[in-house]
Tab-separated table of C-alpha atoms in Angstrom:
chain	number	residue	atom	x	y	z
A	8	UNK	CA	1.386	-18.053	1.099
A	9	UNK	CA	-0.825	-15.882	-1.020
A	10	UNK	CA	0.131	-14.039	-4.170
A	11	UNK	CA	-1.505	-11.356	-6.274
A	12	UNK	CA	-1.181	-10.835	-10.016
A	13	UNK	CA	-2.209	-7.718	-11.831
A	14	UNK	CA	-2.056	-8.737	-15.442
A	15	UNK	CA	-1.703	-5.281	-16.952
A	16	UNK	CA	1.105	-2.961	-15.921
A	17	UNK	CA	-0.390	-0.090	-17.923
A	18	UNK	CA	-3.874	0.585	-19.221
A	19	UNK	CA	-4.330	3.554	-21.549
A	20	UNK	CA	-7.907	4.624	-22.105
A	21	UNK	CA	-9.757	7.629	-23.456
A	22	UNK	CA	-11.822	9.830	-21.192
A	23	UNK	CA	-15.418	8.651	-20.709
A	24	UNK	CA	-14.567	5.140	-21.886
A	25	UNK	CA	-15.095	2.110	-19.651
A	26	UNK	CA	-12.133	0.417	-18.030
A	27	UNK	CA	-11.338	-2.856	-16.299
A	28	UNK	CA	-8.199	-3.443	-14.246
A	29	UNK	CA	-7.599	-7.113	-13.676
A	30	UNK	CA	-6.539	-8.763	-10.448
A	31	UNK	CA	-6.114	-12.443	-9.720
A	32	UNK	CA	-4.930	-13.983	-6.509
A	33	UNK	CA	-3.908	-17.344	-5.176
A	34	UNK	CA	-4.390	-18.513	-1.618
A	35	UNK	CA	-5.111	-21.749	0.166
A	36	UNK	CA	-7.474	-20.037	2.603
A	37	UNK	CA	-10.200	-17.415	2.510
A	38	UNK	CA	-9.059	-13.875	1.862
A	39	UNK	CA	-10.057	-10.273	2.189
A	40	UNK	CA	-9.516	-8.200	-0.948
A	41	UNK	CA	-8.643	-4.551	-1.428
A	42	UNK	CA	-8.058	-2.024	-4.158
A	43	UNK	CA	-5.861	0.970	-3.386
A	44	UNK	CA	-5.161	4.026	-5.532
A	45	UNK	CA	-1.917	5.975	-5.479
A	46	UNK	CA	-1.534	9.409	-7.013
A	47	UNK	CA	1.988	10.649	-7.869
A	48	UNK	CA	4.219	11.126	-4.843
A	49	UNK	CA	1.457	10.211	-2.448
A	50	UNK	CA	0.621	7.293	-0.202
A	51	UNK	CA	-2.095	4.747	-0.818
A	52	UNK	CA	-5.774	5.478	-0.468
A	53	UNK	CA	-8.280	2.692	0.012
A	54	UNK	CA	-10.637	2.611	-2.952
A	55	UNK	CA	-12.827	-0.336	-1.978
A	56	UNK	CA	-12.697	-3.624	-0.160
A	57	UNK	CA	-14.365	-7.002	0.042
A	58	UNK	CA	-14.557	-8.541	3.480
A	59	UNK	CA	-17.764	-10.583	3.339
A	60	UNK	CA	-21.329	-10.437	2.086
A	61	UNK	CA	-22.191	-9.138	-1.348
A	62	UNK	CA	-19.508	-9.980	-3.862
A	63	UNK	CA	-20.018	-6.667	-5.682
A	64	UNK	CA	-18.508	-3.721	-3.856
A	65	UNK	CA	-18.582	-0.098	-4.905
A	66	UNK	CA	-16.654	3.066	-4.174
A	67	UNK	CA	-18.036	6.561	-3.877
A	68	UNK	CA	-16.386	7.718	-7.107
A	69	UNK	CA	-17.922	5.205	-9.462
A	70	UNK	CA	-15.519	2.281	-9.262
A	71	UNK	CA	-16.729	-1.213	-8.493
A	72	UNK	CA	-15.139	-4.608	-8.081
A	73	UNK	CA	-16.577	-8.082	-7.982
A	74	UNK	CA	-15.166	-10.941	-5.996
A	75	UNK	CA	-15.258	-14.130	-8.025
A	76	UNK	CA	-14.206	-17.004	-5.824
A	77	UNK	CA	-14.222	-19.659	-8.533
A	78	UNK	CA	-11.943	-17.584	-10.747
A	79	UNK	CA	-9.998	-16.152	-7.793
A	80	UNK	CA	-10.392	-12.697	-9.246
A	81	UNK	CA	-11.266	-9.224	-8.001
A	82	UNK	CA	-11.328	-7.067	-11.131
A	83	UNK	CA	-11.869	-3.329	-10.815
A	84	UNK	CA	-14.220	-1.583	-13.234
A	85	UNK	CA	-15.529	1.859	-13.998
A	86	UNK	CA	-18.100	2.525	-16.735
A	87	UNK	CA	-16.782	5.985	-17.606
A	88	UNK	CA	-13.370	7.274	-16.559
A	89	UNK	CA	-12.215	10.843	-15.984
A	90	UNK	CA	-8.830	12.439	-16.470
A	91	UNK	CA	-8.578	12.645	-12.684
A	92	UNK	CA	-8.678	8.847	-12.449
A	93	UNK	CA	-5.149	8.731	-13.855
A	94	UNK	CA	-3.152	7.008	-11.123
A	95	UNK	CA	-1.557	3.755	-10.048
A	96	UNK	CA	-3.946	1.101	-8.785
A	97	UNK	CA	-2.910	-1.714	-6.478
A	98	UNK	CA	-4.826	-4.865	-5.685
A	99	UNK	CA	-4.052	-6.461	-2.322
A	100	UNK	CA	-5.140	-9.477	-0.308
A	101	UNK	CA	-4.906	-10.556	3.270
A	102	UNK	CA	-5.731	-13.958	4.616
A	103	UNK	CA	-8.671	-14.304	6.942
A	104	UNK	CA	-7.661	-15.180	10.496
A	105	UNK	CA	-4.034	-14.414	9.721
A	106	UNK	CA	-3.787	-10.884	11.005
A	107	UNK	CA	-3.801	-7.993	8.587
A	108	UNK	CA	-0.684	-8.582	6.543
A	109	UNK	CA	-1.241	-7.366	3.012
A	110	UNK	CA	0.210	-8.844	-0.137
A	111	UNK	CA	0.202	-6.408	-3.036
A	112	UNK	CA	0.026	-6.952	-6.736
A	113	UNK	CA	2.503	-5.247	-8.992
A	114	UNK	CA	0.197	-2.346	-9.737
A	115	UNK	CA	-1.544	-1.066	-12.865
A	116	UNK	CA	-1.003	2.413	-14.172
A	117	UNK	CA	-4.261	3.805	-15.512
A	118	UNK	CA	-3.635	6.559	-18.032
A	119	UNK	CA	-6.732	8.459	-19.085
A	120	UNK	CA	-6.329	10.476	-22.262
A	121	UNK	CA	-8.499	13.420	-23.310
B	1	UNK	CA	-10.957	9.071	10.913
B	2	UNK	CA	-7.932	6.752	10.786
B	3	UNK	CA	-5.437	9.332	9.583
B	4	UNK	CA	-1.754	8.525	9.384
B	5	UNK	CA	0.907	11.166	8.893
B	6	UNK	CA	4.554	10.915	7.952
B	7	UNK	CA	7.343	13.386	8.487
B	8	UNK	CA	9.230	14.536	6.591
B	9	UNK	CA	7.535	14.221	3.224
B	10	UNK	CA	10.850	14.677	1.452
B	11	UNK	CA	14.405	14.466	2.695
B	12	UNK	CA	17.767	14.744	1.006
B	13	UNK	CA	20.803	13.549	2.895
B	14	UNK	CA	24.429	12.916	2.176
B	15	UNK	CA	25.855	9.456	1.852
B	16	UNK	CA	26.983	8.091	5.207
B	17	UNK	CA	24.549	10.062	7.310
B	18	UNK	CA	21.446	8.755	9.055
B	19	UNK	CA	17.909	9.938	8.574
B	20	UNK	CA	14.819	9.391	10.692
B	21	UNK	CA	11.287	9.135	9.346
B	22	UNK	CA	8.311	9.443	11.663
B	23	UNK	CA	4.947	7.785	11.250
B	24	UNK	CA	2.058	8.912	13.434
B	25	UNK	CA	-1.511	7.758	13.795
B	26	UNK	CA	-3.383	10.979	14.458
B	27	UNK	CA	-6.776	9.865	15.657
B	28	UNK	CA	-6.426	6.265	16.738
B	29	UNK	CA	-4.122	3.985	18.649
B	30	UNK	CA	-2.064	1.867	16.319
B	31	UNK	CA	-0.935	-1.307	17.967
B	32	UNK	CA	0.655	-2.437	14.720
B	33	UNK	CA	2.571	-0.385	12.187
B	34	UNK	CA	4.076	-1.465	8.920
B	35	UNK	CA	6.944	-0.010	6.914
B	36	UNK	CA	7.076	-0.388	3.153
B	37	UNK	CA	9.557	0.590	0.507
B	38	UNK	CA	8.538	1.449	-3.023
B	39	UNK	CA	10.898	1.768	-5.954
B	40	UNK	CA	9.870	3.856	-8.960
B	41	UNK	CA	7.043	2.312	-10.927
B	42	UNK	CA	6.984	-0.738	-8.685
B	43	UNK	CA	4.753	-2.154	-6.013
B	44	UNK	CA	5.151	-1.824	-2.280
B	45	UNK	CA	7.624	-4.100	-0.576
B	46	UNK	CA	7.007	-4.813	3.097
B	47	UNK	CA	10.127	-4.128	5.109
B	48	UNK	CA	8.987	-4.790	8.650
B	49	UNK	CA	6.073	-5.012	11.035
B	50	UNK	CA	6.228	-3.426	14.437
B	51	UNK	CA	4.009	-3.802	17.454
B	52	UNK	CA	4.006	-1.223	20.184
B	53	UNK	CA	6.543	-1.964	22.858
B	54	UNK	CA	8.202	-4.879	21.144
B	55	UNK	CA	10.914	-5.439	18.570
B	56	UNK	CA	10.054	-5.151	14.924
B	57	UNK	CA	9.744	-8.221	12.735
B	58	UNK	CA	11.776	-7.760	9.587
B	59	UNK	CA	11.085	-9.369	6.249
B	60	UNK	CA	13.677	-11.582	4.696
B	61	UNK	CA	16.461	-9.613	3.078
B	62	UNK	CA	15.884	-6.428	5.051
B	63	UNK	CA	18.881	-5.440	7.183
B	64	UNK	CA	17.646	-4.743	10.675
B	65	UNK	CA	20.836	-2.928	11.618
B	66	UNK	CA	20.461	-0.582	8.689
B	67	UNK	CA	16.760	0.082	8.992
B	68	UNK	CA	16.090	0.684	12.669
B	69	UNK	CA	12.454	0.666	13.646
B	70	UNK	CA	11.125	1.916	16.947
B	71	UNK	CA	7.471	1.721	17.938
B	72	UNK	CA	7.682	3.501	21.249
B	73	UNK	CA	4.049	4.466	21.660
B	74	UNK	CA	0.630	3.623	20.309
B	75	UNK	CA	0.733	6.616	17.976
B	76	UNK	CA	4.345	6.798	16.823
B	77	UNK	CA	6.751	4.593	14.950
B	78	UNK	CA	10.073	5.710	13.542
B	79	UNK	CA	12.271	4.319	10.787
B	80	UNK	CA	15.912	5.316	10.889
B	81	UNK	CA	18.021	4.658	7.824
B	82	UNK	CA	21.556	4.414	9.160
B	83	UNK	CA	24.658	5.180	7.125
B	84	UNK	CA	22.551	5.889	4.096
B	85	UNK	CA	23.793	5.175	0.597
B	86	UNK	CA	22.427	6.236	-2.780
B	87	UNK	CA	20.835	2.810	-3.242
B	88	UNK	CA	18.684	3.532	-0.185
B	89	UNK	CA	16.991	6.298	-2.131
B	90	UNK	CA	13.369	5.329	-2.352
B	91	UNK	CA	9.815	6.145	-1.335
B	92	UNK	CA	9.095	4.904	2.178
B	93	UNK	CA	5.484	4.407	3.221
B	94	UNK	CA	4.148	3.487	6.623
B	95	UNK	CA	0.766	2.131	7.544
B	96	UNK	CA	-0.997	1.521	10.804
B	97	UNK	CA	-3.734	-0.725	12.073
B	98	UNK	CA	-5.675	-1.187	15.249
B	99	UNK	CA	-4.054	-4.568	15.766
B	100	UNK	CA	-3.866	-8.055	14.369
B	101	UNK	CA	-7.641	-8.416	14.427
B	102	UNK	CA	-8.124	-5.275	12.386
B	103	UNK	CA	-8.852	-6.017	8.774
B	104	UNK	CA	-7.406	-2.822	7.372
B	105	UNK	CA	-4.228	-0.856	7.194
B	106	UNK	CA	-4.275	2.926	6.972
B	107	UNK	CA	-1.464	4.390	4.937
B	108	UNK	CA	0.639	7.477	5.423
B	109	UNK	CA	1.441	9.840	2.549
B	110	UNK	CA	4.979	8.539	2.166
B	111	UNK	CA	8.476	9.983	2.495
B	112	UNK	CA	10.751	10.493	-0.491
B	113	UNK	CA	14.357	9.845	0.553
B	114	UNK	CA	17.174	10.921	-1.741
B	115	UNK	CA	20.724	10.079	-0.755
B	116	UNK	CA	23.401	12.039	-2.597
């Protein structure tokens, strides 16, 4: 069975600073990887995903994540954050050829300060 | 595309009563729907997976008689919390996918249940 670890439960950062939210996973088979964002009292929105191909994937709002197979990581980065990026971020994995069951990490609360 | 709605968004009920939460896929046929529970400041916990026309598969530790799931059509799944208690208060989120070969789940906006 796979598992997902988000090493930081909270990440405070000043506006316009860079940020990295860490995600590591363990699985005995190949995986698909996802980052979701959750704003207060809302459901999850897909931020970006890695299914195959280029290991660097990008979202439309400036986030990017790189799949590193050797380190089993899928860290999320943004070079300059905005106040509106304040939210909870969840990393998730699903095993290839095993349906679409998702296993979520514990989440990281990104708090952007003015 | 791939929009999922939930109704109601918030519900308050008295202890001992039952409450039904609806999850609808608005613009696609969802052969598989998932129900999650999220406690404050915690991650999502999968409760059950349901496929249209068949019984739901519950995760270990989830009481199937308490959390009744019905996936009657390709666009609607319902979660009924029976004989609710204050400890059932939580944020319930559904998601839907095109089927087991789909690589993604599309999430609803969630339902905040408060049991008094």
